[in-house]
Amino acid sequence: MLVNLREVYLPAMIFSIILDYQLAIYFLYLYSKHRKDKIGLNRFLLAFSSLFGFGANSYLFLVIGSFYIHDSYLAEMLIRIGVFLLQGGILAVLLILLSKPFLPLINSRTVKIISVLSGISIVYLLFFYIPFIGLISNIILGFIGGVYFLYFQTKLVKLTSGTVHSRLIITLIGELIFLIGIFLGSGLLNIPTLFDLRHVLYLIGSYVVNIGLIVILYGTFKFPGVLEFNWKNNLIKLYVIDAKNFFELYSYDFSKIRNLANGPDSHNINEEKNTINSIGVAGISDVFDEITKTYHNRVKTIKYGDFSILLEYGEDLKSQFLFVLFVKKNMTSLQVFLKKVKTQFLTSYKGSLVNYDIVVKFRETIFSGFDLILQKILD
């Protein structure tokens, strides 16, 4: 009967396969884009790419085996290959979760157990397969692996904020919808009382899967990438300096934000603020000289007492602008943040920076709007 109804099922299935391939390629693109930042947490993008890539190929074999092959032995082989690929995708995701950046977020013993069981089920599926029992056990095991990946993402969501946080929530909702669709169409609800609804559930499941995939695609569109945990708490103060004329163009004190958030008990933060002012660009001449004279040497970091000073320079060797970030601890995420600040600042004020006299006279007015831009970068 499934073969007779393939004209009804196939449009949704083909659409699912196309979306799966698109998501696999898009996540791989995002991973390659953020890989240069050298932030290990972005490997979860590679996990998504593996999952959807294996899933698309799996679904393709399942569709061919279910709808186009009339030889029962060959059809069974294709379906086994499809389930094998799906299980392989889950195993690839679990192995990525066992990498060092994710260990604080997972129970490594649980992941290892699920991974070993997945590996055993793959071998069983290929060499010791028993119809129906083997298929159902693999589907259930794959479902367990998928649910654990969702659990991992809920922990990741709790540790993120801003745009990344909201995008991950949307993606998580899409995955839940996707799993509901898979469950409806899997045949696991095919008990005697619901026998007549099997094809209806299969059809509904196919379209629910597509809705989930579309939501995932929406949630990950222009995904900004994940930075290290608590990187914002290490921000202290930002300066933009005209190194040629030894002039401060713009500054931003991040401790003010934390003071407002923490209220009158923010004793330690006020101490930080006083300390940074005492060693800041406008405070002590030797630190100022140390920073500005590095412009020609292109030094990226300076260690000063309990602080680190991160430096970014204009792309043009003749550029005179220096971006200075005081931080508690040097982190890769903070370097990425400073690069974004540099790009946005030079892009936003490219025209104004040409006229030095006007900048000197009206710098507070000219650069006051960068506070809002900075907030967007922080989000």
mmCIF file of C-alpha atoms in Angstrom, residues 189-330:
data_model
loop_
_atom_site.group_PDB
_atom_site.id
_atom_site.type_symbol
_atom_site.label_atom_id
_atom_site.label_comp_id
_atom_site.label_asym_id
_atom_site.label_seq_id
_atom_site.Cartn_x
_atom_site.Cartn_y
_atom_site.Cartn_z
ATOM 1 C CA LEU A 189 2.598 3.887 17.094
ATOM 2 C CA ASN A 190 1.443 1.050 14.844
ATOM 3 C CA ILE A 191 -0.442 -0.882 17.509
ATOM 4 C CA PRO A 192 -3.647 -2.794 16.628
ATOM 5 C CA THR A 193 -6.033 -0.065 17.762
ATOM 6 C CA LEU A 194 -4.310 2.471 15.533
ATOM 7 C CA PHE A 195 -3.654 0.204 12.550
ATOM 8 C CA ASP A 196 -5.980 2.127 10.254
ATOM 9 C CA LEU A 197 -4.234 5.394 11.129
ATOM 10 C CA ARG A 198 -0.761 4.159 10.145
ATOM 11 C CA HIS A 199 -0.657 5.899 6.776
ATOM 12 C CA VAL A 200 -2.252 9.055 8.155
ATOM 13 C CA LEU A 201 0.382 9.257 10.892
ATOM 14 C CA TYR A 202 3.117 8.574 8.341
ATOM 15 C CA LEU A 203 1.887 11.426 6.163
ATOM 16 C CA ILE A 204 1.471 13.826 9.102
ATOM 17 C CA GLY A 205 4.917 12.871 10.396
ATOM 18 C CA SER A 206 6.513 13.694 7.029
ATOM 19 C CA TYR A 207 5.134 17.226 7.047
ATOM 20 C CA VAL A 208 5.878 17.770 10.748
ATOM 21 C CA VAL A 209 9.505 16.813 10.013
ATOM 22 C CA ASN A 210 9.612 19.495 7.310
ATOM 23 C CA ILE A 211 8.224 22.119 9.682
ATOM 24 C CA GLY A 212 10.941 21.220 12.188
ATOM 25 C CA LEU A 213 13.669 21.481 9.540
ATOM 26 C CA ILE A 214 12.410 24.900 8.425
ATOM 27 C CA VAL A 215 12.440 26.147 12.036
ATOM 28 C CA ILE A 216 16.013 24.848 12.449
ATOM 29 C CA LEU A 217 17.063 26.605 9.243
ATOM 30 C CA TYR A 218 15.486 29.846 10.482
ATOM 31 C CA GLY A 219 17.168 29.549 13.894
ATOM 32 C CA THR A 220 20.619 29.052 12.411
ATOM 33 C CA PHE A 221 20.421 31.658 9.637
ATOM 34 C CA LYS A 222 23.443 33.978 10.005
ATOM 35 C CA PHE A 223 24.340 32.213 13.241
ATOM 36 C CA PRO A 224 27.002 34.342 15.009
ATOM 37 C CA GLY A 225 28.954 31.457 16.536
ATOM 38 C CA VAL A 226 29.471 30.525 20.179
ATOM 39 C CA LEU A 227 32.140 32.203 22.285
ATOM 40 C CA GLU A 228 33.751 30.860 25.444
ATOM 41 C CA PHE A 229 31.707 30.792 28.634
ATOM 42 C CA ASN A 230 31.829 33.880 30.882
ATOM 43 C CA TRP A 231 33.979 35.826 28.426
ATOM 44 C CA LYS A 232 31.977 39.004 29.077
ATOM 45 C CA ASN A 233 32.837 38.896 32.784
ATOM 46 C CA ASN A 234 36.498 39.384 31.871
ATOM 47 C CA LEU A 235 35.906 42.676 30.050
ATOM 48 C CA ILE A 236 37.180 45.752 31.893
ATOM 49 C CA LYS A 237 37.742 48.731 29.625
ATOM 50 C CA LEU A 238 37.992 49.539 25.921
ATOM 51 C CA TYR A 239 39.978 52.354 24.314
ATOM 52 C CA VAL A 240 40.264 53.521 20.732
ATOM 53 C CA ILE A 241 43.473 55.525 20.308
ATOM 54 C CA ASP A 242 44.888 57.735 17.618
ATOM 55 C CA ALA A 243 48.438 56.387 18.007
ATOM 56 C CA LYS A 244 49.942 58.975 15.661
ATOM 57 C CA ASN A 245 48.711 61.965 17.676
ATOM 58 C CA PHE A 246 48.632 60.202 21.088
ATOM 59 C CA PHE A 247 44.936 60.972 21.462
ATOM 60 C CA GLU A 248 42.061 58.973 22.952
ATOM 61 C CA LEU A 249 39.113 58.888 20.548
ATOM 62 C CA TYR A 250 36.715 56.658 22.460
ATOM 63 C CA SER A 251 36.528 54.645 25.664
ATOM 64 C CA TYR A 252 33.998 52.360 27.303
ATOM 65 C CA ASP A 253 34.012 51.105 30.885
ATOM 66 C CA PHE A 254 32.375 47.655 31.096
ATOM 67 C CA SER A 255 32.448 47.679 34.892
ATOM 68 C CA LYS A 256 29.680 50.322 34.869
ATOM 69 C CA ILE A 257 27.301 47.761 33.409
ATOM 70 C CA ARG A 258 28.192 45.227 36.080
ATOM 71 C CA ASN A 259 27.831 47.890 38.788
ATOM 72 C CA LEU A 260 24.263 48.557 37.658
ATOM 73 C CA ALA A 261 23.505 44.845 37.510
ATOM 74 C CA ASN A 262 24.977 44.060 40.923
ATOM 75 C CA GLY A 263 23.652 47.096 42.767
ATOM 76 C CA PRO A 264 25.242 48.729 45.838
ATOM 77 C CA ASP A 265 27.074 45.538 46.844
ATOM 78 C CA SER A 266 29.419 45.669 43.848
ATOM 79 C CA HIS A 267 32.420 46.380 46.065
ATOM 80 C CA ASN A 268 34.964 44.309 44.154
ATOM 81 C CA ILE A 269 33.988 45.798 40.823
ATOM 82 C CA ASN A 270 34.522 49.329 42.077
ATOM 83 C CA GLU A 271 37.988 48.292 43.191
ATOM 84 C CA GLU A 272 38.607 46.949 39.693
ATOM 85 C CA LYS A 273 37.481 50.199 38.200
ATOM 86 C CA ASN A 274 39.815 52.240 40.390
ATOM 87 C CA THR A 275 42.703 49.949 39.551
ATOM 88 C CA ILE A 276 42.124 50.130 35.827
ATOM 89 C CA ASN A 277 41.846 53.898 35.964
ATOM 90 C CA SER A 278 45.165 54.003 37.768
ATOM 91 C CA ILE A 279 46.876 52.044 34.992
ATOM 92 C CA GLY A 280 44.688 53.148 32.087
ATOM 93 C CA VAL A 281 45.710 54.836 28.896
ATOM 94 C CA ALA A 282 44.986 58.267 30.296
ATOM 95 C CA GLY A 283 46.338 57.455 33.765
ATOM 96 C CA ILE A 284 49.975 56.403 33.754
ATOM 97 C CA SER A 285 52.312 57.649 31.071
ATOM 98 C CA ASP A 286 54.518 54.562 31.011
ATOM 99 C CA VAL A 287 51.573 52.285 30.181
ATOM 100 C CA PHE A 288 50.423 54.714 27.509
ATOM 101 C CA ASP A 289 53.903 54.778 26.009
ATOM 102 C CA GLU A 290 54.151 50.995 26.209
ATOM 103 C CA ILE A 291 50.911 50.631 24.263
ATOM 104 C CA THR A 292 51.505 53.288 21.617
ATOM 105 C CA LYS A 293 55.084 52.294 20.841
ATOM 106 C CA THR A 294 53.940 48.724 20.113
ATOM 107 C CA TYR A 295 52.059 50.078 17.111
ATOM 108 C CA HIS A 296 55.005 49.599 14.779
ATOM 109 C CA ASN A 297 55.887 46.193 16.236
ATOM 110 C CA ARG A 298 52.258 45.008 16.041
ATOM 111 C CA VAL A 299 52.325 43.387 19.479
ATOM 112 C CA LYS A 300 48.961 41.689 20.176
ATOM 113 C CA THR A 301 49.040 41.307 23.971
ATOM 114 C CA ILE A 302 50.717 42.990 26.915
ATOM 115 C CA LYS A 303 50.697 41.527 30.404
ATOM 116 C CA TYR A 304 50.454 44.275 33.040
ATOM 117 C CA GLY A 305 50.110 43.192 36.668
ATOM 118 C CA ASP A 306 46.900 41.244 37.147
ATOM 119 C CA PHE A 307 45.543 42.395 33.794
ATOM 120 C CA SER A 308 46.063 41.571 30.153
ATOM 121 C CA ILE A 309 45.947 44.253 27.470
ATOM 122 C CA LEU A 310 44.761 43.104 24.035
ATOM 123 C CA LEU A 311 45.646 45.195 20.993
ATOM 124 C CA GLU A 312 44.212 45.415 17.488
ATOM 125 C CA TYR A 313 45.556 47.580 14.675
ATOM 126 C CA GLY A 314 44.074 49.034 11.512
ATOM 127 C CA GLU A 315 44.300 46.725 8.506
ATOM 128 C CA ASP A 316 46.284 49.299 6.551
ATOM 129 C CA LEU A 317 49.920 49.516 7.674
ATOM 130 C CA LYS A 318 49.628 53.298 7.404
ATOM 131 C CA SER A 319 46.555 53.334 9.630
ATOM 132 C CA GLN A 320 47.044 55.255 12.876
ATOM 133 C CA PHE A 321 44.243 53.761 14.942
ATOM 134 C CA LEU A 322 44.854 51.399 17.819
ATOM 135 C CA PHE A 323 42.167 49.400 19.651
ATOM 136 C CA VAL A 324 43.013 48.541 23.248
ATOM 137 C CA LEU A 325 41.049 46.186 25.489
ATOM 138 C CA PHE A 326 41.842 45.726 29.189
ATOM 139 C CA VAL A 327 40.745 42.286 30.424
ATOM 140 C CA LYS A 328 41.137 40.192 33.555
ATOM 141 C CA LYS A 329 42.205 37.122 31.603
ATOM 142 C CA ASN A 330 43.244 36.678 27.993
#
